[in-house]
Amino acid sequence: MTAKRTILIELPKDKCDIEYIKQLMALTNLAHRDYEVWIPDLPQTIQHQLYRFKDYMGSLVFGVEPKRWFARTWVPLETVRIYNDGFMKGDKSAPVVLDFKRNVIRLRQVCKNEPGYVIELPMPKWVVDRIREGGDVKYAMIGLKNDKPYLALVAERVVKPYQPSGYRLVVDVNAWSNGVAYGIINPNNRIAEYSPLRPNLRLIDTWYHRAEELSKELGRLRRLGLERTLETKRLRREIDMLRRKIYAYLRDFTQKKAHELAIKALRLRAEVLIDDMIGESRRELLEEKIPSGLRKLYIMYTRRFVKLLTTQLQWYGVPYEFKRLPSTICPVCQHELTQLPGRIMVCSNCGFKAPRDKVPMLWVTRLRINEQEEDITPSRPKGRNLSWGCQDLYSQDIFGSLERESF
Ligand SMILES: [Zn+2]
C-alpha cells in the first residue's frame, strides 16, 4: 500500500497575493464539482493543473468534495524534483520545484499572478528525511488557513508491513491531562519498559488561566465602551500570544511523542496495539473539573496524536491494531478495580495493585497467554492476521495528520 505523510509550511505573507490564492481556491472548489471555468487572466499552466487533477480527484489526498459551494478548497499542484545527481522527476513545467541540489523550493506563479513570479523557500528537513526513507513528494497544495498562506507537501511511499519480531508496543491513549502511557512487552511476555508521556501541565495551566483572566478584563473594558483603546489592543495581543503559545506547545509535544513511539516500534520491529479511549477520557476530564476550554484542547490534541501516530506507523510499515484494553478491571481475576489516590488501582478480590496506566499493559500480557492457548486448538487458524488498522486513508481528513515545520 501507499503511505502518505503531509507537512504544512507557512509562506511569507508579504510575498503572496491573498486575493489571487482565494481565487485559485474557489476555482478548485468548482473543479471538484466537475465545472471547468477558464478565467482568461489566470496563468494557463495553473488552470490546466486543476483540470488534470480532476481525473483522479477521488484517489488523491485532496480528499472529499468540499461541503459548501465556494468553500475554500486547497489547490492541488504537481511538483518536479531535481536531485543532487541532476536526475529529474516530474513535469519540467510543474509549478512547484523541489531543488535538492540548491536545497530550495521554488513556487512558480502560485503566490502571485505575475508572469515569471517565483518565490524561494529553504528546503525543509522533513522533505529530505522523507526522501531518504524512500519516499517521493509528487504533489503539493497551496491554500489559506486563518487567512495565512500555506504550502502543504505530500510525501508518498510504497510500504509493506513487516513481520513483527514478537515485541509489542502498547499505547494507552488518555486525554492529555493524564497523558499517553506506553509499554513495551518483550517476546517473553514481560513488560520491558513502561512510561507515561505527559506534557508540562502546569505550564499550560498557567498560560490558559492568564489568557482567561485577560479575556475577562477585556470583556469588562468592552462593556464600558472602551473598545478601541490602546489598552484593549494590548490585551487582545497578549491573549492571542498566550493562546498561540499553548497551541504551539501542544502541537510540538504531540508531534514529537508520536514520532518517538513510531521509531521505537520500528527499531524493535514491534507490533503496536493502541487503546484509543476518547470517550472514557472525556469523562475523566469532566470528573477532574478541568475548564471546558482546556478540556476541548486536550481532546483535540489527543485525537491529533492518534492520527499522527497511525500516519507514521503506516509510513514505516509498522503493523498496528486498535484494541480495547480495560484499565478498571483486574487482569488477574477480572474483578472490578477500585481507584486510590495517585491513580493507583487495587483489586479487593485478589489483592492486585498497579498504577492505572499499567493495567492495560498487563492485560496485553494476558492476551498473549490466551492466544497461545488458542493456537493449540486445531480448529482455529494459527497466528493472527495483522491488520493495518487503517480504514480508507483517503477518507480521512488529512489536516488532522499534518506535520509542521517552522523555519
Ligand atoms: Zn483481582
mmCIF file of C-alpha atoms and ligand atoms in Angstrom:
data_model
loop_
_atom_site.group_PDB
_atom_site.id
_atom_site.type_symbol
_atom_site.label_atom_id
_atom_site.label_comp_id
_atom_site.label_asym_id
_atom_site.label_seq_id
_atom_site.Cartn_x
_atom_site.Cartn_y
_atom_site.Cartn_z
ATOM 1 C CA MET A 1 0.000 0.000 0.000
ATOM 2 C CA THR A 2 0.987 3.612 -0.367
ATOM 3 C CA ALA A 3 1.518 5.523 2.839
ATOM 4 C CA LYS A 4 1.293 9.272 2.874
ATOM 5 C CA ARG A 5 2.549 11.990 5.140
ATOM 6 C CA THR A 6 1.861 15.681 4.828
ATOM 7 C CA ILE A 7 3.632 18.745 6.089
ATOM 8 C CA LEU A 8 2.392 22.294 6.293
ATOM 9 C CA ILE A 9 4.749 25.192 5.637
ATOM 10 C CA GLU A 10 3.789 28.772 6.261
ATOM 11 C CA LEU A 11 4.508 31.039 3.310
ATOM 12 C CA PRO A 12 5.788 34.609 3.640
ATOM 13 C CA LYS A 13 2.618 36.708 3.611
ATOM 14 C CA ASP A 14 4.271 39.750 2.070
ATOM 15 C CA LYS A 15 5.289 37.715 -0.964
ATOM 16 C CA CYS A 16 1.826 36.280 -1.545
ATOM 17 C CA ASP A 17 -1.258 37.812 -3.080
ATOM 18 C CA ILE A 18 -4.034 36.579 -0.800
ATOM 19 C CA GLU A 19 -6.793 37.555 -3.244
ATOM 20 C CA TYR A 20 -5.140 35.530 -6.000
ATOM 21 C CA ILE A 21 -4.874 32.461 -3.764
ATOM 22 C CA LYS A 22 -8.545 32.884 -2.801
ATOM 23 C CA GLN A 23 -9.437 32.925 -6.483
ATOM 24 C CA LEU A 24 -7.489 29.725 -7.110
ATOM 25 C CA MET A 25 -9.177 28.071 -4.136
ATOM 26 C CA ALA A 26 -12.628 28.978 -5.448
ATOM 27 C CA LEU A 27 -11.720 27.534 -8.839
ATOM 28 C CA THR A 28 -10.534 24.337 -7.177
ATOM 29 C CA ASN A 29 -13.887 24.022 -5.447
ATOM 30 C CA LEU A 30 -15.589 24.254 -8.829
ATOM 31 C CA ALA A 31 -13.195 21.696 -10.313
ATOM 32 C CA HIS A 32 -14.176 19.271 -7.532
ATOM 33 C CA ARG A 33 -17.762 19.689 -8.717
ATOM 34 C CA ASP A 34 -16.852 18.980 -12.300
ATOM 35 C CA TYR A 35 -17.115 22.533 -13.531
ATOM 36 C CA GLU A 36 -14.434 23.806 -15.819
ATOM 37 C CA VAL A 37 -14.187 27.535 -15.668
ATOM 38 C CA TRP A 38 -11.398 29.147 -17.615
ATOM 39 C CA ILE A 39 -10.501 32.582 -16.385
ATOM 40 C CA PRO A 40 -8.603 34.491 -19.067
ATOM 41 C CA ASP A 41 -6.267 36.442 -16.814
ATOM 42 C CA LEU A 42 -5.105 33.499 -14.702
ATOM 43 C CA PRO A 43 -1.988 31.573 -15.763
ATOM 44 C CA GLN A 44 -2.959 28.745 -18.114
ATOM 45 C CA THR A 45 -0.422 26.368 -16.575
ATOM 46 C CA ILE A 46 -2.094 26.567 -13.168
ATOM 47 C CA GLN A 47 -5.600 26.181 -14.586
ATOM 48 C CA HIS A 48 -4.515 23.188 -16.683
ATOM 49 C CA GLN A 49 -3.193 21.630 -13.477
ATOM 50 C CA LEU A 50 -6.556 21.844 -11.805
ATOM 51 C CA TYR A 51 -8.441 20.068 -14.527
ATOM 52 C CA ARG A 52 -5.799 17.402 -14.914
ATOM 53 C CA PHE A 53 -6.182 16.581 -11.246
ATOM 54 C CA LYS A 54 -9.913 16.229 -11.693
ATOM 55 C CA ASP A 55 -9.493 12.791 -13.249
ATOM 56 C CA TYR A 56 -8.145 11.261 -10.118
ATOM 57 C CA MET A 57 -9.600 13.574 -7.546
ATOM 58 C CA GLY A 58 -11.204 10.753 -5.600
ATOM 59 C CA SER A 59 -7.964 8.901 -5.188
ATOM 60 C CA LEU A 60 -5.837 11.786 -4.085
ATOM 61 C CA VAL A 61 -5.249 13.153 -0.669
ATOM 62 C CA PHE A 62 -7.148 16.188 -1.784
ATOM 63 C CA GLY A 63 -9.951 14.262 -0.348
ATOM 64 C CA VAL A 64 -13.662 14.558 -0.253
ATOM 65 C CA GLU A 65 -15.776 17.052 -2.100
ATOM 66 C CA PRO A 66 -15.886 20.425 -0.375
ATOM 67 C CA LYS A 67 -19.007 20.703 1.754
ATOM 68 C CA ARG A 68 -20.197 24.065 0.542
ATOM 69 C CA TRP A 69 -20.233 25.810 -2.758
ATOM 70 C CA PHE A 70 -17.352 28.246 -2.996
ATOM 71 C CA ALA A 71 -15.879 26.990 0.245
ATOM 72 C CA ARG A 72 -12.157 27.452 0.064
ATOM 73 C CA THR A 73 -10.527 24.332 -1.235
ATOM 74 C CA TRP A 74 -6.808 23.673 -1.268
ATOM 75 C CA VAL A 75 -5.277 23.917 -4.704
ATOM 76 C CA PRO A 76 -3.502 20.737 -5.854
ATOM 77 C CA LEU A 77 -0.193 21.244 -7.613
ATOM 78 C CA GLU A 78 2.308 18.955 -9.279
ATOM 79 C CA THR A 79 5.961 19.043 -8.360
ATOM 80 C CA VAL A 80 9.194 18.494 -10.218
ATOM 81 C CA ARG A 81 12.104 17.059 -8.215
ATOM 82 C CA ILE A 82 15.691 17.863 -9.095
ATOM 83 C CA TYR A 83 18.054 15.525 -7.236
ATOM 84 C CA ASN A 84 21.691 16.038 -6.318
ATOM 85 C CA ASP A 85 22.929 13.946 -9.212
ATOM 86 C CA GLY A 86 20.998 16.123 -11.656
ATOM 87 C CA PHE A 87 18.327 13.445 -12.130
ATOM 88 C CA MET A 88 14.908 14.963 -12.653
ATOM 89 C CA LYS A 89 11.490 13.506 -11.870
ATOM 90 C CA GLY A 90 8.158 15.047 -12.788
ATOM 91 C CA ASP A 91 6.986 17.549 -15.344
ATOM 92 C CA LYS A 92 9.554 20.252 -16.077
ATOM 93 C CA SER A 93 6.870 22.923 -16.118
ATOM 94 C CA ALA A 94 5.360 21.928 -12.745
ATOM 95 C CA PRO A 95 4.611 24.965 -10.560
ATOM 96 C CA VAL A 96 6.408 23.542 -7.502
ATOM 97 C CA VAL A 97 10.123 22.813 -7.876
ATOM 98 C CA LEU A 98 11.912 20.792 -5.201
ATOM 99 C CA ASP A 99 15.548 21.517 -5.891
ATOM 100 C CA PHE A 100 17.732 19.256 -3.752
ATOM 101 C CA LYS A 101 20.867 20.490 -5.488
ATOM 102 C CA ARG A 102 20.411 24.017 -4.210
ATOM 103 C CA ASN A 103 18.299 22.969 -1.217
ATOM 104 C CA VAL A 104 15.353 25.211 -2.045
ATOM 105 C CA ILE A 105 11.714 25.002 -3.034
ATOM 106 C CA ARG A 106 10.611 27.300 -5.826
ATOM 107 C CA LEU A 107 6.964 28.222 -6.335
ATOM 108 C CA ARG A 108 6.208 29.441 -9.815
ATOM 109 C CA GLN A 109 3.183 31.698 -10.266
ATOM 110 C CA VAL A 110 1.282 30.164 -7.395
ATOM 111 C CA CYS A 111 1.675 33.049 -4.972
ATOM 112 C CA LYS A 112 1.058 35.977 -7.283
ATOM 113 C CA ASN A 113 -0.487 36.327 -10.708
ATOM 114 C CA GLU A 114 2.500 37.876 -12.429
ATOM 115 C CA PRO A 115 4.402 36.355 -15.334
ATOM 116 C CA GLY A 116 7.581 34.700 -14.090
ATOM 117 C CA TYR A 117 6.781 35.371 -10.430
ATOM 118 C CA VAL A 118 8.812 32.975 -8.289
ATOM 119 C CA ILE A 119 9.305 32.673 -4.562
ATOM 120 C CA GLU A 120 12.005 30.557 -2.953
ATOM 121 C CA LEU A 121 11.862 28.762 0.373
ATOM 122 C CA PRO A 122 14.557 26.828 2.201
ATOM 123 C CA MET A 123 14.143 23.071 1.749
ATOM 124 C CA PRO A 124 12.518 21.685 4.939
ATOM 125 C CA LYS A 125 14.498 18.974 6.701
ATOM 126 C CA TRP A 126 11.257 16.990 6.748
ATOM 127 C CA VAL A 127 11.362 16.617 2.946
ATOM 128 C CA VAL A 128 14.990 15.491 2.951
ATOM 129 C CA ASP A 129 14.188 12.917 5.668
ATOM 130 C CA ARG A 130 11.197 11.508 3.780
ATOM 131 C CA ILE A 131 13.224 11.192 0.558
ATOM 132 C CA ARG A 132 15.980 9.426 2.489
ATOM 133 C CA GLU A 133 13.379 6.976 3.794
ATOM 134 C CA GLY A 134 12.448 6.099 0.234
ATOM 135 C CA GLY A 135 9.544 8.471 -0.220
ATOM 136 C CA ASP A 136 8.760 10.858 -3.009
ATOM 137 C CA VAL A 137 6.945 14.200 -2.988
ATOM 138 C CA LYS A 138 4.834 14.201 -6.126
ATOM 139 C CA TYR A 139 2.154 16.607 -5.006
ATOM 140 C CA ALA A 140 1.792 19.821 -3.150
ATOM 141 C CA MET A 141 -1.117 22.039 -2.257
ATOM 142 C CA ILE A 142 -1.461 25.704 -1.632
ATOM 143 C CA GLY A 143 -4.175 27.332 0.407
ATOM 144 C CA LEU A 144 -5.181 29.639 3.201
ATOM 145 C CA LYS A 145 -5.662 28.760 6.822
ATOM 146 C CA ASN A 146 -6.851 31.558 9.096
ATOM 147 C CA ASP A 147 -6.122 33.839 6.161
ATOM 148 C CA LYS A 148 -2.467 32.909 6.157
ATOM 149 C CA PRO A 149 -0.939 31.315 3.059
ATOM 150 C CA TYR A 150 0.471 27.792 3.380
ATOM 151 C CA LEU A 151 2.118 25.213 1.228
ATOM 152 C CA ALA A 152 1.375 21.570 2.012
ATOM 153 C CA LEU A 153 3.728 18.905 0.719
ATOM 154 C CA VAL A 154 2.556 15.326 0.404
ATOM 155 C CA ALA A 155 5.150 12.570 0.674
ATOM 156 C CA GLU A 156 4.267 9.097 -0.605
ATOM 157 C CA ARG A 157 5.947 5.810 -0.029
ATOM 158 C CA VAL A 158 5.070 2.279 -1.053
ATOM 159 C CA VAL A 159 5.332 0.063 2.025
ATOM 160 C CA LYS A 160 4.604 -3.444 3.116
ATOM 161 C CA PRO A 161 4.057 -4.014 6.833
ATOM 162 C CA TYR A 162 6.865 -6.061 8.339
ATOM 163 C CA GLN A 163 6.522 -9.367 10.139
ATOM 164 C CA PRO A 164 6.623 -8.492 13.866
ATOM 165 C CA SER A 165 9.540 -9.780 15.938
ATOM 166 C CA GLY A 166 7.429 -10.755 18.954
ATOM 167 C CA TYR A 167 7.780 -7.405 20.680
ATOM 168 C CA ARG A 168 4.652 -5.402 21.316
ATOM 169 C CA LEU A 169 4.331 -1.717 21.878
ATOM 170 C CA VAL A 170 1.156 -0.852 23.742
ATOM 171 C CA VAL A 171 -0.094 2.717 23.569
ATOM 172 C CA ASP A 172 -2.806 3.650 26.028
ATOM 173 C CA VAL A 173 -4.301 6.942 24.987
ATOM 174 C CA ASN A 174 -5.886 9.189 27.586
ATOM 175 C CA ALA A 175 -6.704 12.830 27.126
ATOM 176 C CA TRP A 176 -3.535 14.860 27.549
ATOM 177 C CA SER A 177 -4.183 15.726 31.164
ATOM 178 C CA ASN A 178 -3.343 12.144 32.050
ATOM 179 C CA GLY A 179 -1.130 11.701 29.080
ATOM 180 C CA VAL A 180 -0.441 8.725 26.965
ATOM 181 C CA ALA A 181 1.151 5.699 28.526
ATOM 182 C CA TYR A 182 3.221 3.276 26.542
ATOM 183 C CA GLY A 183 4.692 -0.073 27.405
ATOM 184 C CA ILE A 184 6.995 -2.454 25.618
ATOM 185 C CA ILE A 185 6.257 -6.124 26.064
ATOM 186 C CA ASN A 186 9.093 -8.396 25.073
ATOM 187 C CA PRO A 187 8.749 -11.772 23.351
ATOM 188 C CA ASN A 188 8.909 -13.451 26.803
ATOM 189 C CA ASN A 189 5.725 -11.608 27.694
ATOM 190 C CA ARG A 190 7.320 -9.326 30.266
ATOM 191 C CA ILE A 191 6.842 -5.571 30.454
ATOM 192 C CA ALA A 192 10.328 -4.419 29.472
ATOM 193 C CA GLU A 193 9.684 -0.707 29.540
ATOM 194 C CA TYR A 194 6.809 1.382 30.698
ATOM 195 C CA SER A 195 6.319 5.098 30.900
ATOM 196 C CA PRO A 196 3.626 7.740 30.833
ATOM 197 C CA LEU A 197 4.143 10.637 28.436
ATOM 198 C CA ARG A 198 2.733 13.824 29.803
ATOM 199 C CA PRO A 199 3.067 17.427 28.675
ATOM 200 C CA ASN A 200 4.011 20.102 31.203
ATOM 201 C CA LEU A 201 0.507 20.656 32.529
ATOM 202 C CA ARG A 202 1.481 23.340 34.973
ATOM 203 C CA LEU A 203 2.859 25.449 32.145
ATOM 204 C CA ILE A 204 -0.289 25.013 30.035
ATOM 205 C CA ASP A 205 -2.452 25.776 33.053
ATOM 206 C CA THR A 206 -0.582 28.988 33.787
ATOM 207 C CA TRP A 207 -0.896 30.203 30.204
ATOM 208 C CA TYR A 208 -4.528 29.183 29.984
ATOM 209 C CA HIS A 209 -5.625 30.880 33.187
ATOM 210 C CA ARG A 210 -3.665 34.010 32.377
ATOM 211 C CA ALA A 211 -5.426 34.165 28.973
ATOM 212 C CA GLU A 212 -8.810 33.673 30.685
ATOM 213 C CA GLU A 213 -8.105 36.435 33.181
ATOM 214 C CA LEU A 214 -7.122 38.834 30.431
ATOM 215 C CA SER A 215 -10.241 37.901 28.423
ATOM 216 C CA LYS A 216 -12.404 38.822 31.406
ATOM 217 C CA GLU A 217 -10.581 42.098 31.718
ATOM 218 C CA LEU A 218 -11.095 42.711 28.012
ATOM 219 C CA GLY A 219 -14.814 41.967 28.350
ATOM 220 C CA ARG A 220 -15.085 44.447 31.193
ATOM 221 C CA LEU A 221 -13.431 47.204 29.152
ATOM 222 C CA ARG A 222 -15.721 46.435 26.205
ATOM 223 C CA ARG A 223 -18.804 46.751 28.341
ATOM 224 C CA LEU A 224 -17.550 50.162 29.401
ATOM 225 C CA GLY A 225 -17.450 51.103 25.731
ATOM 226 C CA LEU A 226 -13.655 51.225 25.649
ATOM 227 C CA GLU A 227 -13.444 49.067 22.548
ATOM 228 C CA ARG A 228 -10.756 50.812 20.570
ATOM 229 C CA THR A 229 -8.292 51.963 23.159
ATOM 230 C CA LEU A 230 -4.621 51.127 23.258
ATOM 231 C CA GLU A 231 -5.244 49.090 26.394
ATOM 232 C CA THR A 232 -7.788 46.773 24.713
ATOM 233 C CA LYS A 233 -5.474 46.358 21.748
ATOM 234 C CA ARG A 234 -2.627 45.393 24.041
ATOM 235 C CA LEU A 235 -4.858 42.952 25.911
ATOM 236 C CA ARG A 236 -6.044 41.302 22.727
ATOM 237 C CA ARG A 237 -2.477 40.911 21.508
ATOM 238 C CA GLU A 238 -1.402 39.334 24.758
ATOM 239 C CA ILE A 239 -4.343 36.912 24.790
ATOM 240 C CA ASP A 240 -3.584 35.855 21.216
ATOM 241 C CA MET A 241 0.030 35.343 22.080
ATOM 242 C CA LEU A 242 -0.795 33.147 25.081
ATOM 243 C CA ARG A 243 -3.226 31.048 23.040
ATOM 244 C CA ARG A 244 -0.696 30.629 20.254
ATOM 245 C CA LYS A 245 1.852 29.519 22.830
ATOM 246 C CA ILE A 246 -0.485 26.790 24.130
ATOM 247 C CA TYR A 247 -1.264 25.544 20.610
ATOM 248 C CA ALA A 248 2.366 25.549 19.581
ATOM 249 C CA TYR A 249 3.454 23.757 22.741
ATOM 250 C CA LEU A 250 0.811 21.026 22.459
ATOM 251 C CA ARG A 251 1.403 20.646 18.735
ATOM 252 C CA ASP A 252 5.135 20.177 19.161
ATOM 253 C CA PHE A 253 4.697 17.806 22.072
ATOM 254 C CA THR A 254 2.161 15.698 20.167
ATOM 255 C CA GLN A 255 4.303 15.567 17.062
ATOM 256 C CA LYS A 256 7.463 14.705 18.942
ATOM 257 C CA LYS A 257 5.910 11.918 21.011
ATOM 258 C CA ALA A 258 4.083 10.336 18.070
ATOM 259 C CA HIS A 259 7.352 10.258 16.154
ATOM 260 C CA GLU A 260 9.332 8.824 19.078
ATOM 261 C CA LEU A 261 6.840 5.996 19.520
ATOM 262 C CA ALA A 262 6.738 5.161 15.802
ATOM 263 C CA ILE A 263 10.546 4.983 15.714
ATOM 264 C CA LYS A 264 10.627 2.867 18.907
ATOM 265 C CA ALA A 265 8.238 0.372 17.294
ATOM 266 C CA LEU A 266 10.233 0.343 14.066
ATOM 267 C CA ARG A 267 13.548 -0.334 15.848
ATOM 268 C CA LEU A 268 12.092 -3.300 17.738
ATOM 269 C CA ARG A 269 10.023 -4.433 14.748
ATOM 270 C CA ALA A 270 7.184 -4.472 17.223
ATOM 271 C CA GLU A 271 3.501 -4.814 16.632
ATOM 272 C CA VAL A 272 1.590 -1.829 18.012
ATOM 273 C CA LEU A 273 -1.636 -2.024 19.985
ATOM 274 C CA ILE A 274 -3.482 1.223 20.514
ATOM 275 C CA ASP A 275 -6.210 1.697 23.064
ATOM 276 C CA ASP A 276 -7.888 4.887 21.990
ATOM 277 C CA MET A 277 -10.329 5.735 24.744
ATOM 278 C CA ILE A 278 -11.588 9.173 23.858
ATOM 279 C CA GLY A 279 -14.999 8.671 25.481
ATOM 280 C CA GLU A 280 -13.606 7.474 28.777
ATOM 281 C CA SER A 281 -11.038 10.251 28.772
ATOM 282 C CA ARG A 282 -13.711 12.872 28.299
ATOM 283 C CA ARG A 283 -15.489 11.555 31.374
ATOM 284 C CA GLU A 284 -12.256 11.582 33.338
ATOM 285 C CA LEU A 285 -11.645 15.184 32.351
ATOM 286 C CA LEU A 286 -15.156 16.109 33.465
ATOM 287 C CA GLU A 287 -14.611 14.412 36.799
ATOM 288 C CA GLU A 288 -11.370 16.277 37.280
ATOM 289 C CA LYS A 289 -13.201 19.562 36.738
ATOM 290 C CA ILE A 290 -10.910 20.803 34.023
ATOM 291 C CA PRO A 291 -12.261 24.023 32.446
ATOM 292 C CA SER A 292 -14.184 23.318 29.257
ATOM 293 C CA GLY A 293 -11.845 25.313 27.008
ATOM 294 C CA LEU A 294 -8.856 23.344 28.183
ATOM 295 C CA ARG A 295 -10.802 20.077 28.015
ATOM 296 C CA LYS A 296 -11.559 20.675 24.342
ATOM 297 C CA LEU A 297 -7.912 21.394 23.653
ATOM 298 C CA TYR A 298 -6.744 18.248 25.405
ATOM 299 C CA ILE A 299 -9.211 16.107 23.493
ATOM 300 C CA MET A 300 -8.335 17.768 20.203
ATOM 301 C CA TYR A 301 -4.633 17.144 20.680
ATOM 302 C CA THR A 302 -5.244 13.589 21.814
ATOM 303 C CA ARG A 303 -7.097 12.965 18.544
ATOM 304 C CA ARG A 304 -4.296 14.582 16.632
ATOM 305 C CA PHE A 305 -1.783 12.398 18.448
ATOM 306 C CA VAL A 306 -3.591 9.222 17.376
ATOM 307 C CA LYS A 307 -3.747 10.435 13.766
ATOM 308 C CA LEU A 308 -0.108 11.424 13.699
ATOM 309 C CA LEU A 309 0.896 8.138 15.280
ATOM 310 C CA THR A 310 -1.090 5.958 12.869
ATOM 311 C CA THR A 311 0.061 8.004 9.857
ATOM 312 C CA GLN A 312 3.667 7.440 10.869
ATOM 313 C CA LEU A 313 3.154 3.769 11.676
ATOM 314 C CA GLN A 314 1.779 3.326 8.164
ATOM 315 C CA TRP A 315 4.689 5.252 6.733
ATOM 316 C CA TYR A 316 7.251 2.994 8.406
ATOM 317 C CA GLY A 317 5.335 -0.207 7.699
ATOM 318 C CA VAL A 318 4.621 -0.898 11.365
ATOM 319 C CA PRO A 319 1.644 -3.248 11.804
ATOM 320 C CA TYR A 320 -0.859 -1.888 14.293
ATOM 321 C CA GLU A 321 -4.258 -2.559 15.680
ATOM 322 C CA PHE A 322 -6.817 -0.721 17.792
ATOM 323 C CA LYS A 323 -7.756 -2.731 20.833
ATOM 324 C CA ARG A 324 -9.860 -2.061 23.892
ATOM 325 C CA LEU A 325 -7.760 -2.670 26.960
ATOM 326 C CA PRO A 326 -9.619 -2.202 30.223
ATOM 327 C CA SER A 327 -7.963 -0.168 32.942
ATOM 328 C CA THR A 328 -10.665 -0.672 35.579
ATOM 329 C CA ILE A 329 -10.929 -4.473 35.506
ATOM 330 C CA CYS A 330 -8.468 -6.738 37.302
ATOM 331 C CA PRO A 331 -6.193 -8.515 34.805
ATOM 332 C CA VAL A 332 -5.771 -11.395 37.286
ATOM 333 C CA CYS A 333 -9.303 -12.234 38.396
ATOM 334 C CA GLN A 334 -11.413 -9.845 36.299
ATOM 335 C CA HIS A 335 -12.972 -8.286 39.349
ATOM 336 C CA GLU A 336 -13.787 -4.555 39.239
ATOM 337 C CA LEU A 337 -10.813 -2.430 40.350
ATOM 338 C CA THR A 338 -11.001 0.455 42.788
ATOM 339 C CA GLN A 339 -9.020 3.617 42.244
ATOM 340 C CA LEU A 340 -6.915 5.009 45.090
ATOM 341 C CA PRO A 341 -5.394 8.494 45.147
ATOM 342 C CA GLY A 342 -2.478 8.874 42.733
ATOM 343 C CA ARG A 343 -4.237 6.782 40.073
ATOM 344 C CA ILE A 344 -3.368 3.504 41.783
ATOM 345 C CA MET A 345 -5.749 0.632 41.068
ATOM 346 C CA VAL A 346 -6.415 -2.155 43.564
ATOM 347 C CA CYS A 347 -8.428 -5.348 43.442
ATOM 348 C CA SER A 348 -10.424 -6.082 46.585
ATOM 349 C CA ASN A 349 -10.809 -9.679 45.470
ATOM 350 C CA CYS A 350 -7.234 -10.873 44.808
ATOM 351 C CA GLY A 351 -5.076 -8.015 46.135
ATOM 352 C CA PHE A 352 -3.741 -6.973 42.745
ATOM 353 C CA LYS A 353 -2.297 -3.445 42.811
ATOM 354 C CA ALA A 354 -0.808 -1.347 39.978
ATOM 355 C CA PRO A 355 -0.715 2.179 38.580
ATOM 356 C CA ARG A 356 -3.778 2.782 36.445
ATOM 357 C CA ASP A 357 -1.773 3.326 33.253
ATOM 358 C CA LYS A 358 -0.019 0.000 33.691
ATOM 359 C CA VAL A 359 -3.218 -2.075 33.850
ATOM 360 C CA PRO A 360 -3.738 -2.098 30.051
ATOM 361 C CA MET A 361 -0.159 -3.367 29.556
ATOM 362 C CA LEU A 362 -0.820 -6.194 31.999
ATOM 363 C CA TRP A 363 -3.941 -7.051 30.042
ATOM 364 C CA VAL A 364 -1.826 -7.401 26.906
ATOM 365 C CA THR A 365 0.493 -9.886 28.602
ATOM 366 C CA ARG A 366 -2.631 -11.858 29.473
ATOM 367 C CA LEU A 367 -3.869 -11.688 25.891
ATOM 368 C CA ARG A 368 -0.653 -13.293 24.751
ATOM 369 C CA ILE A 369 -1.239 -16.264 27.055
ATOM 370 C CA ASN A 370 -4.788 -16.659 25.757
ATOM 371 C CA GLU A 371 -3.571 -16.573 22.193
ATOM 372 C CA GLN A 372 -1.020 -19.275 22.831
ATOM 373 C CA GLU A 373 -3.788 -21.400 24.277
ATOM 374 C CA GLU A 374 -5.865 -20.696 21.216
ATOM 375 C CA ASP A 375 -3.032 -21.688 18.938
ATOM 376 C CA ILE A 376 -3.131 -25.212 20.341
ATOM 377 C CA THR A 377 -6.765 -25.643 19.350
ATOM 378 C CA PRO A 378 -6.684 -27.205 15.883
ATOM 379 C CA SER A 379 -9.949 -25.673 14.713
ATOM 380 C CA ARG A 380 -8.541 -22.173 14.862
ATOM 381 C CA PRO A 381 -6.175 -20.790 12.272
ATOM 382 C CA LYS A 382 -2.659 -20.337 13.609
ATOM 383 C CA GLY A 383 -1.466 -16.865 14.398
ATOM 384 C CA ARG A 384 -3.418 -13.760 13.895
ATOM 385 C CA ASN A 385 -3.945 -11.613 10.922
ATOM 386 C CA LEU A 386 -2.236 -8.351 11.441
ATOM 387 C CA SER A 387 -4.300 -5.599 10.062
ATOM 388 C CA TRP A 388 -3.217 -2.108 9.311
ATOM 389 C CA GLY A 389 -5.998 -0.910 11.474
ATOM 390 C CA CYS A 390 -6.417 1.844 8.969
ATOM 391 C CA GLN A 391 -9.666 2.272 7.217
ATOM 392 C CA ASP A 392 -9.509 4.091 3.970
ATOM 393 C CA LEU A 393 -6.638 6.502 4.144
ATOM 394 C CA TYR A 394 -8.255 8.832 1.689
ATOM 395 C CA SER A 395 -11.471 9.206 3.563
ATOM 396 C CA GLN A 396 -9.583 10.686 6.464
ATOM 397 C CA ASP A 397 -9.266 14.367 6.793
ATOM 398 C CA ILE A 398 -5.613 14.883 6.026
ATOM 399 C CA PHE A 399 -5.462 18.035 8.051
ATOM 400 C CA GLY A 400 -5.670 16.002 11.206
ATOM 401 C CA SER A 401 -2.354 14.376 10.464
ATOM 402 C CA LEU A 402 -0.425 17.349 9.244
ATOM 403 C CA GLU A 403 3.051 17.896 10.491
ATOM 404 C CA ARG A 404 4.597 21.297 10.824
ATOM 405 C CA GLU A 405 7.999 22.724 10.367
ATOM 406 C CA SER A 406 8.949 26.238 11.207
ATOM 407 C CA PHE A 407 11.937 27.978 9.772
HETATM 408 ZN ZN ZN B 1 -8.185 -9.351 41.101
#
